[in-house]
Amino acid sequence: MDFLKGALLLEVIATIYTDFSEKFGVPRQSGLVQETKGRIVFEKPYRHPDAVKGLEGFSHIWLLWQFQGVARGHFSPTVRPPRMGGNAKIGVFASRSPFRPNAIGLSSVRLDGLEQTETEGVVLLVSGADLRNGTPILDIKPYLPFTDSHPDARYGFAEAAYGYELSVNFPWELLSQIPEEKQAALLGVLRQDPRPAYQDDPARVYGIAFAGYNIRFTVNGDTLTVREVQKIE
């Protein structure tokens, strides 16, 4: 259809602010770590309170957003999902990879509340987000459980990774350096195993940036051990 060809102009309507300053460590899907928190701040043209009138009646919302920090190259019909070891190829449209023709992400998050502020207008408070700090939001829609939920849906290749978690050894003298209100979210992120599946070196030290801290850890078998916590200046 000719009228769909060419550039498609999209407006950034809001920005989400989370504890993830880098891509590494962000949960692979929304809802996997319910303790993660986010604040959605609307751009000035969209801060009218009527724009979110009635949204308080919904427990969850859909976010359409723009991937950040993804190198854009030529189109590839296949991708290598990290959870499949980085070797197996699947079709890009059978994946949620950021390497796709249009860098658009889709997330379902819990709506914890609407906060009226003096300087930012109405701010949406959400949990279970899988977005980096500063990610542009393209649209927001209410989640409808009677049509959006399909309990009998098949998992495809993702079924192999369902329910996978690591045991986390986080010594108290290190965990206590993290603000108490951030600890549950951080533990949830670590349990999800931030590493690509093809990396399995027990001597390798990894690091994720979370809530202003660099968390350095190793993984041996099914156990993740935190080795160091550094405050990011």
XYZ file of C-alpha atoms in Angstrom:
233
model
C 0.000 0.000 0.000
C 1.717 3.139 -1.238
C 0.586 5.429 1.566
C 2.570 3.350 4.104
C 5.863 3.649 2.249
C 8.588 6.047 3.357
C 9.329 7.508 6.754
C 6.883 6.989 9.609
C 6.947 9.882 12.045
C 6.502 8.914 15.699
C 6.250 11.263 18.651
C 8.078 10.528 21.891
C 5.324 11.061 24.446
C 7.263 10.286 27.631
C 10.499 9.006 29.158
C 10.881 6.219 31.702
C 13.437 6.480 34.496
C 14.708 3.225 36.013
C 17.698 1.876 37.959
C 19.321 0.430 34.834
C 21.895 2.797 33.344
C 23.255 0.114 30.985
C 21.758 -2.619 28.817
C 23.602 -5.422 30.631
C 21.518 -6.595 33.578
C 18.150 -5.368 32.348
C 15.575 -8.201 32.716
C 15.065 -9.981 29.406
C 11.288 -9.571 29.585
C 8.891 -7.350 31.449
C 7.355 -8.862 34.576
C 10.231 -11.263 35.279
C 11.395 -9.087 38.188
C 8.306 -7.417 39.628
C 10.357 -5.482 42.198
C 12.003 -3.252 39.589
C 10.533 0.247 39.656
C 10.127 2.980 37.071
C 8.805 6.529 36.737
C 7.197 7.579 33.460
C 7.393 11.326 32.907
C 5.399 12.784 30.029
C 6.807 15.280 27.582
C 5.341 18.760 28.065
C 2.771 18.609 25.226
C 1.274 15.454 26.777
C 1.169 16.405 30.458
C -2.506 17.372 30.399
C -4.250 15.490 33.259
C -7.127 14.570 30.955
C -4.727 12.443 28.882
C -4.573 9.850 31.676
C -8.105 10.254 32.987
C -9.454 6.778 33.804
C -6.039 5.092 33.714
C -6.069 4.726 37.500
C -8.687 2.005 37.118
C -6.246 -0.372 35.412
C -3.680 -2.543 37.206
C -1.372 -2.989 34.195
C -0.441 -1.048 31.065
C 1.311 -1.698 27.772
C 4.340 0.393 26.877
C 5.557 0.849 23.326
C 9.082 2.201 23.370
C 12.235 2.780 21.347
C 15.331 0.602 21.767
C 18.420 2.596 22.720
C 22.087 1.865 22.009
C 21.380 -0.683 19.270
C 23.678 -0.575 16.255
C 21.563 -0.257 13.122
C 22.914 -2.060 10.078
C 21.504 -3.952 7.142
C 18.423 -6.072 7.665
C 19.096 -9.646 8.773
C 16.227 -12.151 8.633
C 17.700 -14.175 11.523
C 19.050 -13.424 15.003
C 20.928 -15.394 17.685
C 19.005 -15.227 20.988
C 21.426 -15.151 23.975
C 19.256 -17.627 25.896
C 19.871 -20.173 23.128
C 23.630 -19.977 23.580
C 24.254 -17.374 20.899
C 24.665 -20.052 18.219
C 21.187 -21.139 17.153
C 19.497 -18.881 14.626
C 15.796 -18.072 14.525
C 13.734 -15.660 12.469
C 13.820 -12.064 13.672
C 10.007 -11.995 13.754
C 10.013 -15.101 15.957
C 12.119 -13.228 18.513
C 12.081 -10.179 20.738
C 15.565 -9.171 19.667
C 16.297 -5.410 19.455
C 17.953 -6.016 16.072
C 14.855 -5.611 13.929
C 13.718 -3.317 11.089
C 11.982 -0.915 13.481
C 13.596 -0.473 16.896
C 10.306 -0.732 18.807
C 9.888 -2.613 22.077
C 6.713 -3.773 23.818
C 6.383 -4.264 27.578
C 3.572 -5.045 29.978
C 4.098 -3.440 33.393
C 2.140 -3.058 36.595
C 0.715 0.415 37.180
C 1.426 1.153 40.836
C -0.069 4.624 40.839
C -0.349 8.097 39.360
C 1.603 10.839 41.117
C 0.699 14.493 40.667
C 3.831 16.664 40.727
C 4.353 20.408 40.466
C 7.116 20.323 37.855
C 6.454 17.144 35.831
C 2.674 16.923 35.837
C 1.156 13.471 36.318
C 3.876 10.809 36.636
C 3.108 7.094 36.204
C 4.703 4.789 38.781
C 5.268 1.280 37.420
C 6.945 -1.984 38.396
C 8.225 -5.000 36.480
C 9.769 -2.882 33.718
C 12.558 -4.155 31.458
C 13.718 -0.767 30.159
C 16.934 1.199 30.499
C 16.962 4.541 32.262
C 15.951 7.296 29.854
C 14.153 5.068 27.332
C 11.731 7.032 25.113
C 8.087 5.942 25.349
C 6.104 6.047 22.109
C 2.675 5.049 23.400
C 0.800 3.797 26.466
C -2.275 1.573 26.382
C -4.282 -0.144 29.135
C -3.818 -3.898 29.582
C -7.086 -5.834 29.260
C -6.888 -9.296 30.895
C -9.972 -10.648 29.110
C -8.345 -10.175 25.697
C -4.600 -9.675 26.278
C -4.044 -12.778 28.417
C -3.849 -16.218 26.797
C -3.062 -18.844 29.490
C -3.030 -21.681 26.962
C -0.572 -19.967 24.592
C 2.498 -21.908 23.467
C 6.018 -20.752 24.377
C 7.875 -21.787 21.234
C 11.648 -21.954 21.702
C 11.363 -19.794 24.851
C 9.837 -22.670 26.814
C 13.320 -24.090 27.489
C 14.235 -20.980 29.508
C 10.945 -20.680 31.422
C 11.441 -20.779 35.187
C 15.240 -20.726 34.976
C 16.867 -18.977 37.941
C 20.212 -18.916 39.696
C 20.828 -19.245 43.409
C 22.327 -15.965 44.619
C 25.019 -15.755 47.291
C 25.089 -12.092 48.315
C 27.115 -11.634 51.544
C 25.335 -9.329 53.973
C 28.316 -7.003 54.326
C 27.958 -6.304 50.595
C 24.161 -6.361 50.306
C 23.859 -3.898 53.194
C 25.604 -1.282 51.031
C 22.569 -1.242 48.726
C 19.607 0.905 49.839
C 17.061 -1.363 51.507
C 14.267 -0.446 49.102
C 16.451 -1.556 46.153
C 17.664 -4.893 47.525
C 14.744 -7.103 46.474
C 14.860 -5.803 42.899
C 18.617 -6.345 42.669
C 18.342 -9.909 43.983
C 15.612 -10.593 41.439
C 17.768 -9.256 38.609
C 20.724 -11.425 39.642
C 18.550 -14.542 39.930
C 17.585 -14.111 36.270
C 21.270 -14.568 35.263
C 22.300 -11.433 33.321
C 24.974 -13.309 31.352
C 24.499 -14.454 27.751
C 23.974 -18.208 27.779
C 27.155 -18.788 25.776
C 29.344 -17.379 28.586
C 30.058 -20.014 31.218
C 33.477 -19.235 32.700
C 33.385 -19.601 36.512
C 36.520 -17.446 36.833
C 35.126 -14.514 34.883
C 34.003 -11.489 36.893
C 30.931 -9.706 35.526
C 29.540 -6.348 36.508
C 26.134 -4.715 36.216
C 25.254 -1.104 36.949
C 22.152 -0.874 39.135
C 20.766 2.079 41.126
C 24.105 3.860 41.154
C 26.184 0.817 42.132
C 28.448 -1.527 40.192
C 27.703 -5.092 41.270
C 30.595 -7.453 40.464
C 29.893 -11.187 40.529
C 30.923 -14.636 39.344
C 28.788 -17.620 38.381
C 29.733 -21.233 39.043
C 27.155 -23.769 37.931
C 23.770 -22.586 39.207
C 25.174 -20.259 41.878
C 25.907 -16.562 41.449
C 28.230 -15.045 44.052
C 28.574 -11.295 44.513
C 32.244 -10.392 44.981
C 32.202 -6.619 45.245
C 29.887 -3.619 45.393
C 31.228 -0.290 44.126
C 29.455 3.056 44.386
C 29.388 4.720 40.974
C 30.573 8.293 41.337
